[in-house]
Amino acid sequence: MTLDDFKADLRNWKFSSYKAINFSIGISALLIYELIGRPFYRPYIYANNINDFHIADTLGNTFGTLTTIFFLVAILSNDPSKGNYLIKLGTFSVVVFELAHPLLGKPIDIWDIGATILTGMFSYLIYNLIFR
């Protein structure tokens, strides 16, 4: 996949059922996090001092990675053959962002990196089950 391929895809961009499915997965992940995870799940876990194996800590990365990946796929590809590449690229990009946190004055969170990689693998699996 080259830069010219991306330019051609963007020039020929049109809404399709393929894009609708990917947008739906991405927006669903965003809404689950914003409407359930952040206001209810995370505060409940923290308030009751429950050990949920860092799920509450990594919800943002988990659902944020899903959103990022499926939005990238929906926006930058017109057919399923390029999706796997974009899933890998999206996962790698989020990991690089996590590794760049010290530049923003934040510590690197190994749990977020692990959640991002696991979510990338899960996205790859889901994508390939939907678009064989």
PDB file of C-alpha atoms in Angstrom:
ATOM      1  CA  MET A   1       0.000   0.000   0.000  1.00  0.00           C
ATOM      2  CA  THR A   2       1.527   3.264  -1.115  1.00  0.00           C
ATOM      3  CA  LEU A   3       0.739   6.906  -0.574  1.00  0.00           C
ATOM      4  CA  ASP A   4      -0.686   7.028  -4.110  1.00  0.00           C
ATOM      5  CA  ASP A   5      -3.111   4.222  -3.191  1.00  0.00           C
ATOM      6  CA  PHE A   6      -4.341   6.265  -0.224  1.00  0.00           C
ATOM      7  CA  LYS A   7      -4.712   9.374  -2.377  1.00  0.00           C
ATOM      8  CA  ALA A   8      -6.697   7.402  -4.960  1.00  0.00           C
ATOM      9  CA  ASP A   9      -8.935   5.939  -2.251  1.00  0.00           C
ATOM     10  CA  LEU A  10      -9.606   9.383  -0.807  1.00  0.00           C
ATOM     11  CA  ARG A  11     -10.392  10.829  -4.251  1.00  0.00           C
ATOM     12  CA  ASN A  12     -12.817   7.963  -4.938  1.00  0.00           C
ATOM     13  CA  TRP A  13     -14.341   8.038  -1.471  1.00  0.00           C
ATOM     14  CA  LYS A  14     -18.006   7.055  -1.348  1.00  0.00           C
ATOM     15  CA  PHE A  15     -20.214   5.845   1.446  1.00  0.00           C
ATOM     16  CA  SER A  16     -20.956   2.111   1.289  1.00  0.00           C
ATOM     17  CA  SER A  17     -22.193  -0.690   3.515  1.00  0.00           C
ATOM     18  CA  TYR A  18     -18.535  -1.601   4.130  1.00  0.00           C
ATOM     19  CA  LYS A  19     -17.869   1.884   5.496  1.00  0.00           C
ATOM     20  CA  ALA A  20     -21.147   1.918   7.439  1.00  0.00           C
ATOM     21  CA  ILE A  21     -20.223  -1.304   9.262  1.00  0.00           C
ATOM     22  CA  ASN A  22     -16.773   0.024  10.171  1.00  0.00           C
ATOM     23  CA  PHE A  23     -18.155   3.397  11.295  1.00  0.00           C
ATOM     24  CA  SER A  24     -20.798   1.569  13.346  1.00  0.00           C
ATOM     25  CA  ILE A  25     -18.198  -0.499  15.182  1.00  0.00           C
ATOM     26  CA  GLY A  26     -16.073   2.582  15.836  1.00  0.00           C
ATOM     27  CA  ILE A  27     -18.938   4.756  17.068  1.00  0.00           C
ATOM     28  CA  SER A  28     -20.283   1.895  19.194  1.00  0.00           C
ATOM     29  CA  ALA A  29     -16.927   1.562  20.959  1.00  0.00           C
ATOM     30  CA  LEU A  30     -16.833   5.312  21.541  1.00  0.00           C
ATOM     31  CA  LEU A  31     -20.376   5.414  22.926  1.00  0.00           C
ATOM     32  CA  ILE A  32     -19.854   2.397  25.193  1.00  0.00           C
ATOM     33  CA  TYR A  33     -16.837   4.072  26.734  1.00  0.00           C
ATOM     34  CA  GLU A  34     -18.357   7.544  27.018  1.00  0.00           C
ATOM     35  CA  LEU A  35     -21.838   6.472  28.199  1.00  0.00           C
ATOM     36  CA  ILE A  36     -21.038   3.410  30.330  1.00  0.00           C
ATOM     37  CA  GLY A  37     -17.314   2.983  30.979  1.00  0.00           C
ATOM     38  CA  ARG A  38     -16.290   6.461  32.021  1.00  0.00           C
ATOM     39  CA  PRO A  39     -19.353   7.622  34.007  1.00  0.00           C
ATOM     40  CA  PHE A  40     -20.384   4.324  35.633  1.00  0.00           C
ATOM     41  CA  TYR A  41     -17.944   1.408  35.446  1.00  0.00           C
ATOM     42  CA  ARG A  42     -14.684   3.158  36.283  1.00  0.00           C
ATOM     43  CA  PRO A  43     -16.059   5.207  39.239  1.00  0.00           C
ATOM     44  CA  TYR A  44     -17.807   2.126  40.654  1.00  0.00           C
ATOM     45  CA  ILE A  45     -14.621   0.041  40.507  1.00  0.00           C
ATOM     46  CA  TYR A  46     -12.514   2.798  42.079  1.00  0.00           C
ATOM     47  CA  ALA A  47     -15.076   3.702  44.767  1.00  0.00           C
ATOM     48  CA  ASN A  48     -15.442   0.085  45.899  1.00  0.00           C
ATOM     49  CA  ASN A  49     -11.732  -0.724  45.620  1.00  0.00           C
ATOM     50  CA  ILE A  50     -12.429  -3.723  43.358  1.00  0.00           C
ATOM     51  CA  ASN A  51      -9.542  -5.529  41.668  1.00  0.00           C
ATOM     52  CA  ASP A  52     -10.747  -5.877  38.100  1.00  0.00           C
ATOM     53  CA  PHE A  53      -7.275  -6.735  36.740  1.00  0.00           C
ATOM     54  CA  HIS A  54      -6.687  -3.185  35.385  1.00  0.00           C
ATOM     55  CA  ILE A  55      -9.763  -3.195  33.149  1.00  0.00           C
ATOM     56  CA  ALA A  56     -11.016   0.114  34.560  1.00  0.00           C
ATOM     57  CA  ASP A  57      -7.539   1.600  34.132  1.00  0.00           C
ATOM     58  CA  THR A  58      -7.290   0.596  30.480  1.00  0.00           C
ATOM     59  CA  LEU A  59     -10.858   1.226  29.305  1.00  0.00           C
ATOM     60  CA  GLY A  60      -9.842   4.415  27.509  1.00  0.00           C
ATOM     61  CA  ASN A  61      -7.141   2.687  25.517  1.00  0.00           C
ATOM     62  CA  THR A  62      -9.237  -0.373  24.815  1.00  0.00           C
ATOM     63  CA  PHE A  63     -12.258   1.449  23.447  1.00  0.00           C
ATOM     64  CA  GLY A  64     -10.162   4.299  22.051  1.00  0.00           C
ATOM     65  CA  THR A  65      -8.081   1.852  20.025  1.00  0.00           C
ATOM     66  CA  LEU A  66     -11.228   0.177  18.679  1.00  0.00           C
ATOM     67  CA  THR A  67     -12.608   3.569  17.692  1.00  0.00           C
ATOM     68  CA  THR A  68      -9.345   4.665  16.083  1.00  0.00           C
ATOM     69  CA  ILE A  69      -8.906   1.460  14.112  1.00  0.00           C
ATOM     70  CA  PHE A  70     -12.404   1.212  12.716  1.00  0.00           C
ATOM     71  CA  PHE A  71     -12.607   4.920  11.886  1.00  0.00           C
ATOM     72  CA  LEU A  72      -9.280   4.623  10.029  1.00  0.00           C
ATOM     73  CA  VAL A  73     -10.548   1.633   8.092  1.00  0.00           C
ATOM     74  CA  ALA A  74     -13.831   3.346   7.239  1.00  0.00           C
ATOM     75  CA  ILE A  75     -12.217   6.586   6.138  1.00  0.00           C
ATOM     76  CA  LEU A  76      -9.099   5.338   4.355  1.00  0.00           C
ATOM     77  CA  SER A  77     -10.226   2.238   2.501  1.00  0.00           C
ATOM     78  CA  ASN A  78     -12.905   1.428  -0.020  1.00  0.00           C
ATOM     79  CA  ASP A  79     -12.606  -2.331   0.082  1.00  0.00           C
ATOM     80  CA  PRO A  80     -11.824  -5.028   2.665  1.00  0.00           C
ATOM     81  CA  SER A  81      -8.428  -5.943   1.183  1.00  0.00           C
ATOM     82  CA  LYS A  82      -6.728  -2.922   2.827  1.00  0.00           C
ATOM     83  CA  GLY A  83      -8.324  -3.249   6.256  1.00  0.00           C
ATOM     84  CA  ASN A  84      -5.758  -5.584   7.803  1.00  0.00           C
ATOM     85  CA  TYR A  85      -2.942  -3.196   6.942  1.00  0.00           C
ATOM     86  CA  LEU A  86      -4.842  -0.272   8.484  1.00  0.00           C
ATOM     87  CA  ILE A  87      -5.587  -2.271  11.642  1.00  0.00           C
ATOM     88  CA  LYS A  88      -1.873  -2.944  12.093  1.00  0.00           C
ATOM     89  CA  LEU A  89      -1.040   0.689  11.327  1.00  0.00           C
ATOM     90  CA  GLY A  90      -3.663   1.987  13.763  1.00  0.00           C
ATOM     91  CA  THR A  91      -2.505  -0.316  16.555  1.00  0.00           C
ATOM     92  CA  PHE A  92       1.121   0.632  15.977  1.00  0.00           C
ATOM     93  CA  SER A  93       0.218   4.335  15.977  1.00  0.00           C
ATOM     94  CA  VAL A  94      -1.582   4.129  19.321  1.00  0.00           C
ATOM     95  CA  VAL A  95       1.359   2.230  20.843  1.00  0.00           C
ATOM     96  CA  VAL A  96       3.753   4.923  19.570  1.00  0.00           C
ATOM     97  CA  PHE A  97       1.472   7.577  21.087  1.00  0.00           C
ATOM     98  CA  GLU A  98       1.636   5.747  24.425  1.00  0.00           C
ATOM     99  CA  LEU A  99       5.425   5.572  24.207  1.00  0.00           C
ATOM    100  CA  ALA A 100       5.544   9.319  23.513  1.00  0.00           C
ATOM    101  CA  HIS A 101       3.761  10.142  26.786  1.00  0.00           C
ATOM    102  CA  PRO A 102       6.983  11.257  28.529  1.00  0.00           C
ATOM    103  CA  LEU A 103       7.188  14.071  25.971  1.00  0.00           C
ATOM    104  CA  LEU A 104       3.813  15.228  27.299  1.00  0.00           C
ATOM    105  CA  GLY A 105       4.932  15.006  30.914  1.00  0.00           C
ATOM    106  CA  LYS A 106       3.104  11.734  31.597  1.00  0.00           C
ATOM    107  CA  PRO A 107       4.539   8.323  32.498  1.00  0.00           C
ATOM    108  CA  ILE A 108       4.438   5.374  30.115  1.00  0.00           C
ATOM    109  CA  ASP A 109       1.687   2.986  31.205  1.00  0.00           C
ATOM    110  CA  ILE A 110       2.582  -0.598  30.319  1.00  0.00           C
ATOM    111  CA  TRP A 111      -0.997  -1.708  31.003  1.00  0.00           C
ATOM    112  CA  ASP A 112      -2.290   0.700  28.342  1.00  0.00           C
ATOM    113  CA  ILE A 113       0.249  -0.601  25.837  1.00  0.00           C
ATOM    114  CA  GLY A 114      -0.816  -4.174  26.580  1.00  0.00           C
ATOM    115  CA  ALA A 115      -4.498  -3.239  26.244  1.00  0.00           C
ATOM    116  CA  THR A 116      -3.773  -1.534  22.920  1.00  0.00           C
ATOM    117  CA  ILE A 117      -1.983  -4.580  21.519  1.00  0.00           C
ATOM    118  CA  LEU A 118      -4.715  -6.966  22.711  1.00  0.00           C
ATOM    119  CA  THR A 119      -7.399  -4.691  21.262  1.00  0.00           C
ATOM    120  CA  GLY A 120      -5.506  -4.552  17.966  1.00  0.00           C
ATOM    121  CA  MET A 121      -5.457  -8.358  17.821  1.00  0.00           C
ATOM    122  CA  PHE A 122      -9.155  -8.483  18.744  1.00  0.00           C
ATOM    123  CA  SER A 123      -9.937  -5.913  16.025  1.00  0.00           C
ATOM    124  CA  TYR A 124      -8.003  -7.966  13.486  1.00  0.00           C
ATOM    125  CA  LEU A 125     -10.006 -11.054  14.426  1.00  0.00           C
ATOM    126  CA  ILE A 126     -13.381  -9.268  14.339  1.00  0.00           C
ATOM    127  CA  TYR A 127     -12.586  -7.563  11.040  1.00  0.00           C
ATOM    128  CA  ASN A 128     -11.588 -10.826   9.393  1.00  0.00           C
ATOM    129  CA  LEU A 129     -14.671 -12.613  10.695  1.00  0.00           C
ATOM    130  CA  ILE A 130     -16.922  -9.896   9.261  1.00  0.00           C
ATOM    131  CA  PHE A 131     -15.130  -9.301   5.941  1.00  0.00           C
ATOM    132  CA  ARG A 132     -13.859 -12.659   4.733  1.00  0.00           C
TER     133      ARG A 132
END
